[in-house]
Amino acid sequence: MNKAIIGKKLGMTQIFSPDGKVIPVTVVEAGPCPVVQIKTKDRDGYEALKVGFGKAEEKDLNKPEAGQFKKAGVEPQKVLKEFRLDDITGYSVGQVLTVETFAEGDKVDVVGLTKGHGFSGVIKRWNQHRLKMTHGVGPVHREVGSMGANSSPSRVFKNKHMPGQYGNERVTVQNLEV
């Protein structure tokens, strides 16, 4: 059976295993997550749960959002996510999902956004070396350097490490232990 919950990373710490090894752990505030809507195969074409997380002020919502929470009989939530599950028969609108859904030792897949660094150069983005800081190198100490060959192949190859958007991308880490 699939299980899902929305959480917020609070930080990191460490615990010690029984044999004395240090294990790094992530502290996550998971839930409570009220079920706002249940999508069924008959009405929507697929089965899913729409779940909320984090209290929101009524004034921060537009009318369609406020109406959705009012119809479900749930307090307004900041985050709304949809989870496609194998079996949704055990859930009802207004039911609150908590961390008790998971047992110690369960394996979970965690999906989140990486920290955004904006438009970054190759030194920060790809860990390239800078040029020497001596005379004769010119004013380009943090530039890309060589882009590639000359008239053959007459182009820059795909996936060449260049400056650009760094971070703020969706990443999935699989099989983490609760």
PDB file of C-alpha atoms in Angstrom:
ATOM      1  CA  MET A   1       0.000   0.000   0.000  1.00  0.00           C
ATOM      2  CA  ASN A   2       1.256   3.472  -0.877  1.00  0.00           C
ATOM      3  CA  LYS A   3       1.513   6.068   1.882  1.00  0.00           C
ATOM      4  CA  ALA A   4       2.106   9.779   1.476  1.00  0.00           C
ATOM      5  CA  ILE A   5       2.473  12.863   3.625  1.00  0.00           C
ATOM      6  CA  ILE A   6       3.710  16.432   3.175  1.00  0.00           C
ATOM      7  CA  GLY A   7       6.529  17.726   5.361  1.00  0.00           C
ATOM      8  CA  LYS A   8       8.961  20.567   5.884  1.00  0.00           C
ATOM      9  CA  LYS A   9      12.676  20.114   6.539  1.00  0.00           C
ATOM     10  CA  LEU A  10      13.653  21.609   9.898  1.00  0.00           C
ATOM     11  CA  GLY A  11      17.351  20.719   9.904  1.00  0.00           C
ATOM     12  CA  MET A  12      19.824  17.922  10.454  1.00  0.00           C
ATOM     13  CA  THR A  13      21.288  16.151  13.462  1.00  0.00           C
ATOM     14  CA  GLN A  14      22.906  12.819  14.263  1.00  0.00           C
ATOM     15  CA  ILE A  15      22.036   9.661  16.159  1.00  0.00           C
ATOM     16  CA  PHE A  16      24.168   6.770  17.323  1.00  0.00           C
ATOM     17  CA  SER A  17      23.493   3.182  16.279  1.00  0.00           C
ATOM     18  CA  PRO A  18      23.698   0.384  18.893  1.00  0.00           C
ATOM     19  CA  ASP A  19      27.210  -0.496  17.680  1.00  0.00           C
ATOM     20  CA  GLY A  20      28.375   3.118  18.166  1.00  0.00           C
ATOM     21  CA  LYS A  21      28.327   4.406  14.587  1.00  0.00           C
ATOM     22  CA  VAL A  22      27.191   7.981  13.935  1.00  0.00           C
ATOM     23  CA  ILE A  23      24.215   8.219  11.553  1.00  0.00           C
ATOM     24  CA  PRO A  24      23.287  11.601  10.040  1.00  0.00           C
ATOM     25  CA  VAL A  25      19.513  12.184  10.121  1.00  0.00           C
ATOM     26  CA  THR A  26      17.180  14.835   8.723  1.00  0.00           C
ATOM     27  CA  VAL A  27      14.526  16.291  11.019  1.00  0.00           C
ATOM     28  CA  VAL A  28      11.231  16.759   9.139  1.00  0.00           C
ATOM     29  CA  GLU A  29       7.976  18.284  10.378  1.00  0.00           C
ATOM     30  CA  ALA A  30       5.570  15.823   8.726  1.00  0.00           C
ATOM     31  CA  GLY A  31       1.866  16.616   8.937  1.00  0.00           C
ATOM     32  CA  PRO A  32      -0.813  17.002  10.108  1.00  0.00           C
ATOM     33  CA  CYS A  33      -2.197  16.874   6.561  1.00  0.00           C
ATOM     34  CA  PRO A  34      -5.987  17.033   6.113  1.00  0.00           C
ATOM     35  CA  VAL A  35      -7.517  15.348   3.046  1.00  0.00           C
ATOM     36  CA  VAL A  36      -9.134  18.169   1.042  1.00  0.00           C
ATOM     37  CA  GLN A  37     -10.463  16.182  -1.917  1.00  0.00           C
ATOM     38  CA  ILE A  38     -10.666  12.576  -3.116  1.00  0.00           C
ATOM     39  CA  LYS A  39     -10.382  12.128  -6.881  1.00  0.00           C
ATOM     40  CA  THR A  40     -12.082   9.005  -8.260  1.00  0.00           C
ATOM     41  CA  LYS A  41     -11.763   7.141 -11.533  1.00  0.00           C
ATOM     42  CA  ASP A  42     -15.441   7.757 -12.415  1.00  0.00           C
ATOM     43  CA  ARG A  43     -15.383  11.547 -11.990  1.00  0.00           C
ATOM     44  CA  ASP A  44     -11.737  12.481 -12.671  1.00  0.00           C
ATOM     45  CA  GLY A  45     -10.331   9.550 -14.672  1.00  0.00           C
ATOM     46  CA  TYR A  46      -7.793   8.575 -12.007  1.00  0.00           C
ATOM     47  CA  GLU A  47      -7.594   7.943  -8.269  1.00  0.00           C
ATOM     48  CA  ALA A  48      -5.787  10.429  -6.052  1.00  0.00           C
ATOM     49  CA  LEU A  49      -5.887  12.301  -2.754  1.00  0.00           C
ATOM     50  CA  LYS A  50      -5.539  16.083  -2.546  1.00  0.00           C
ATOM     51  CA  VAL A  51      -3.833  16.830   0.749  1.00  0.00           C
ATOM     52  CA  GLY A  52      -3.014  20.128   2.485  1.00  0.00           C
ATOM     53  CA  PHE A  53      -0.196  21.184   4.819  1.00  0.00           C
ATOM     54  CA  GLY A  54       0.513  24.282   6.898  1.00  0.00           C
ATOM     55  CA  LYS A  55      -2.100  26.701   8.144  1.00  0.00           C
ATOM     56  CA  ALA A  56      -2.951  29.660   5.886  1.00  0.00           C
ATOM     57  CA  GLU A  57      -4.852  32.871   6.543  1.00  0.00           C
ATOM     58  CA  GLU A  58      -8.262  33.255   4.894  1.00  0.00           C
ATOM     59  CA  LYS A  59      -7.192  36.652   3.502  1.00  0.00           C
ATOM     60  CA  ASP A  60      -4.293  35.052   1.585  1.00  0.00           C
ATOM     61  CA  LEU A  61      -6.599  32.809  -0.484  1.00  0.00           C
ATOM     62  CA  ASN A  62      -8.571  33.600  -3.599  1.00  0.00           C
ATOM     63  CA  LYS A  63     -12.265  32.640  -3.805  1.00  0.00           C
ATOM     64  CA  PRO A  64     -11.842  29.281  -5.597  1.00  0.00           C
ATOM     65  CA  GLU A  65      -9.210  28.148  -3.060  1.00  0.00           C
ATOM     66  CA  ALA A  66     -11.306  29.302  -0.088  1.00  0.00           C
ATOM     67  CA  GLY A  67     -14.361  27.529  -1.517  1.00  0.00           C
ATOM     68  CA  GLN A  68     -12.448  24.286  -1.887  1.00  0.00           C
ATOM     69  CA  PHE A  69     -11.479  24.298   1.800  1.00  0.00           C
ATOM     70  CA  LYS A  70     -14.976  25.346   2.883  1.00  0.00           C
ATOM     71  CA  LYS A  71     -16.553  22.503   0.873  1.00  0.00           C
ATOM     72  CA  ALA A  72     -14.185  19.997   2.501  1.00  0.00           C
ATOM     73  CA  GLY A  73     -14.803  21.440   5.987  1.00  0.00           C
ATOM     74  CA  VAL A  74     -11.071  21.932   6.511  1.00  0.00           C
ATOM     75  CA  GLU A  75      -9.056  24.919   7.742  1.00  0.00           C
ATOM     76  CA  PRO A  76      -7.232  26.750   4.905  1.00  0.00           C
ATOM     77  CA  GLN A  77      -3.826  25.247   4.085  1.00  0.00           C
ATOM     78  CA  LYS A  78      -0.709  26.854   2.557  1.00  0.00           C
ATOM     79  CA  VAL A  79       0.388  23.853   0.494  1.00  0.00           C
ATOM     80  CA  LEU A  80      -1.856  21.600  -1.595  1.00  0.00           C
ATOM     81  CA  LYS A  81      -0.447  18.432  -3.189  1.00  0.00           C
ATOM     82  CA  GLU A  82      -2.035  15.551  -5.023  1.00  0.00           C
ATOM     83  CA  PHE A  83      -0.929  11.960  -4.397  1.00  0.00           C
ATOM     84  CA  ARG A  84      -1.885   9.123  -6.737  1.00  0.00           C
ATOM     85  CA  LEU A  85      -2.383   6.031  -4.589  1.00  0.00           C
ATOM     86  CA  ASP A  86      -3.171   2.396  -5.446  1.00  0.00           C
ATOM     87  CA  ASP A  87      -6.117   2.228  -3.052  1.00  0.00           C
ATOM     88  CA  ILE A  88      -8.073   5.251  -1.769  1.00  0.00           C
ATOM     89  CA  THR A  89     -10.959   3.367  -0.137  1.00  0.00           C
ATOM     90  CA  GLY A  90      -9.661   3.887   3.413  1.00  0.00           C
ATOM     91  CA  TYR A  91      -9.638   7.687   3.153  1.00  0.00           C
ATOM     92  CA  SER A  92     -12.375  10.299   3.606  1.00  0.00           C
ATOM     93  CA  VAL A  93     -12.534  14.072   3.071  1.00  0.00           C
ATOM     94  CA  GLY A  94     -11.521  15.877   6.256  1.00  0.00           C
ATOM     95  CA  GLN A  95      -9.474  12.932   7.569  1.00  0.00           C
ATOM     96  CA  VAL A  96      -6.108  14.061   8.943  1.00  0.00           C
ATOM     97  CA  LEU A  97      -2.966  12.182   7.877  1.00  0.00           C
ATOM     98  CA  THR A  98      -0.262  12.121  10.537  1.00  0.00           C
ATOM     99  CA  VAL A  99       3.215  10.702  10.887  1.00  0.00           C
ATOM    100  CA  GLU A 100       1.722   7.637  12.654  1.00  0.00           C
ATOM    101  CA  THR A 101       1.021   6.358   9.116  1.00  0.00           C
ATOM    102  CA  PHE A 102       4.686   5.327   8.971  1.00  0.00           C
ATOM    103  CA  ALA A 103       6.474   2.830  11.208  1.00  0.00           C
ATOM    104  CA  GLU A 104      10.096   2.967  12.298  1.00  0.00           C
ATOM    105  CA  GLY A 105      12.263   1.255   9.704  1.00  0.00           C
ATOM    106  CA  ASP A 106       9.914   1.928   6.742  1.00  0.00           C
ATOM    107  CA  LYS A 107      11.614   2.869   3.474  1.00  0.00           C
ATOM    108  CA  VAL A 108      10.373   6.106   1.889  1.00  0.00           C
ATOM    109  CA  ASP A 109      11.067   8.169  -1.232  1.00  0.00           C
ATOM    110  CA  VAL A 110      11.522  11.866  -0.490  1.00  0.00           C
ATOM    111  CA  VAL A 111      10.807  14.508  -3.155  1.00  0.00           C
ATOM    112  CA  GLY A 112      11.740  18.150  -2.729  1.00  0.00           C
ATOM    113  CA  LEU A 113      13.244  21.309  -4.196  1.00  0.00           C
ATOM    114  CA  THR A 114      16.971  21.943  -3.915  1.00  0.00           C
ATOM    115  CA  LYS A 115      18.224  25.252  -2.569  1.00  0.00           C
ATOM    116  CA  GLY A 116      18.240  27.865  -5.335  1.00  0.00           C
ATOM    117  CA  HIS A 117      21.505  29.681  -6.129  1.00  0.00           C
ATOM    118  CA  GLY A 118      20.277  31.764  -9.063  1.00  0.00           C
ATOM    119  CA  PHE A 119      22.412  32.306 -12.173  1.00  0.00           C
ATOM    120  CA  SER A 120      25.822  30.903 -11.212  1.00  0.00           C
ATOM    121  CA  GLY A 121      29.180  30.641 -12.940  1.00  0.00           C
ATOM    122  CA  VAL A 122      31.083  27.456 -13.724  1.00  0.00           C
ATOM    123  CA  ILE A 123      33.221  27.611 -10.586  1.00  0.00           C
ATOM    124  CA  LYS A 124      30.232  27.466  -8.241  1.00  0.00           C
ATOM    125  CA  ARG A 125      27.932  25.399 -10.490  1.00  0.00           C
ATOM    126  CA  TRP A 126      30.342  22.715 -11.758  1.00  0.00           C
ATOM    127  CA  ASN A 127      33.296  22.998  -9.298  1.00  0.00           C
ATOM    128  CA  GLN A 128      35.730  24.001 -12.052  1.00  0.00           C
ATOM    129  CA  HIS A 129      39.108  25.533 -11.234  1.00  0.00           C
ATOM    130  CA  ARG A 130      39.640  29.238 -11.705  1.00  0.00           C
ATOM    131  CA  LEU A 131      42.487  30.522 -13.885  1.00  0.00           C
ATOM    132  CA  LYS A 132      45.749  31.637 -12.316  1.00  0.00           C
ATOM    133  CA  MET A 133      45.691  35.019 -10.575  1.00  0.00           C
ATOM    134  CA  THR A 134      49.052  36.097 -12.097  1.00  0.00           C
ATOM    135  CA  HIS A 135      50.059  38.540 -14.843  1.00  0.00           C
ATOM    136  CA  GLY A 136      49.274  37.524 -18.396  1.00  0.00           C
ATOM    137  CA  VAL A 137      46.059  35.652 -17.659  1.00  0.00           C
ATOM    138  CA  GLY A 138      43.856  38.657 -18.301  1.00  0.00           C
ATOM    139  CA  PRO A 139      40.654  39.784 -16.607  1.00  0.00           C
ATOM    140  CA  VAL A 140      38.948  36.409 -16.989  1.00  0.00           C
ATOM    141  CA  HIS A 141      39.985  34.511 -13.868  1.00  0.00           C
ATOM    142  CA  ARG A 142      36.537  32.981 -13.294  1.00  0.00           C
ATOM    143  CA  GLU A 143      35.516  32.377 -16.940  1.00  0.00           C
ATOM    144  CA  VAL A 144      34.702  29.041 -18.587  1.00  0.00           C
ATOM    145  CA  GLY A 145      38.006  28.644 -20.441  1.00  0.00           C
ATOM    146  CA  SER A 146      37.995  26.547 -23.595  1.00  0.00           C
ATOM    147  CA  MET A 147      34.593  25.754 -25.128  1.00  0.00           C
ATOM    148  CA  GLY A 148      35.913  23.029 -27.426  1.00  0.00           C
ATOM    149  CA  ALA A 149      37.721  22.435 -30.706  1.00  0.00           C
ATOM    150  CA  ASN A 150      38.111  24.736 -33.728  1.00  0.00           C
ATOM    151  CA  SER A 151      36.657  24.275 -37.233  1.00  0.00           C
ATOM    152  CA  SER A 152      36.015  20.620 -36.594  1.00  0.00           C
ATOM    153  CA  PRO A 153      33.406  20.008 -35.126  1.00  0.00           C
ATOM    154  CA  SER A 154      32.451  23.712 -35.557  1.00  0.00           C
ATOM    155  CA  ARG A 155      30.098  23.634 -32.609  1.00  0.00           C
ATOM    156  CA  VAL A 156      29.963  23.361 -28.837  1.00  0.00           C
ATOM    157  CA  PHE A 157      29.022  19.869 -27.666  1.00  0.00           C
ATOM    158  CA  LYS A 158      25.823  19.273 -25.719  1.00  0.00           C
ATOM    159  CA  ASN A 159      26.138  19.201 -21.923  1.00  0.00           C
ATOM    160  CA  LYS A 160      29.218  21.440 -21.947  1.00  0.00           C
ATOM    161  CA  HIS A 161      29.617  22.871 -18.458  1.00  0.00           C
ATOM    162  CA  MET A 162      28.560  26.499 -18.698  1.00  0.00           C
ATOM    163  CA  PRO A 163      27.110  29.180 -16.432  1.00  0.00           C
ATOM    164  CA  GLY A 164      23.369  29.071 -15.813  1.00  0.00           C
ATOM    165  CA  GLN A 165      20.570  28.406 -13.321  1.00  0.00           C
ATOM    166  CA  TYR A 166      21.910  26.446 -10.346  1.00  0.00           C
ATOM    167  CA  GLY A 167      19.599  24.712  -7.880  1.00  0.00           C
ATOM    168  CA  ASN A 168      15.850  25.180  -7.400  1.00  0.00           C
ATOM    169  CA  GLU A 169      15.127  21.868  -9.118  1.00  0.00           C
ATOM    170  CA  ARG A 170      13.003  18.891  -8.108  1.00  0.00           C
ATOM    171  CA  VAL A 171      15.048  15.996  -6.723  1.00  0.00           C
ATOM    172  CA  THR A 172      13.931  12.545  -5.548  1.00  0.00           C
ATOM    173  CA  VAL A 173      15.959  10.507  -3.043  1.00  0.00           C
ATOM    174  CA  GLN A 174      14.809   6.899  -2.820  1.00  0.00           C
ATOM    175  CA  ASN A 175      14.820   4.280  -0.051  1.00  0.00           C
ATOM    176  CA  LEU A 176      15.487   6.475   2.968  1.00  0.00           C
ATOM    177  CA  GLU A 177      14.764   4.823   6.308  1.00  0.00           C
ATOM    178  CA  VAL A 178      12.223   6.340   8.716  1.00  0.00           C
TER     179      VAL A 178
END
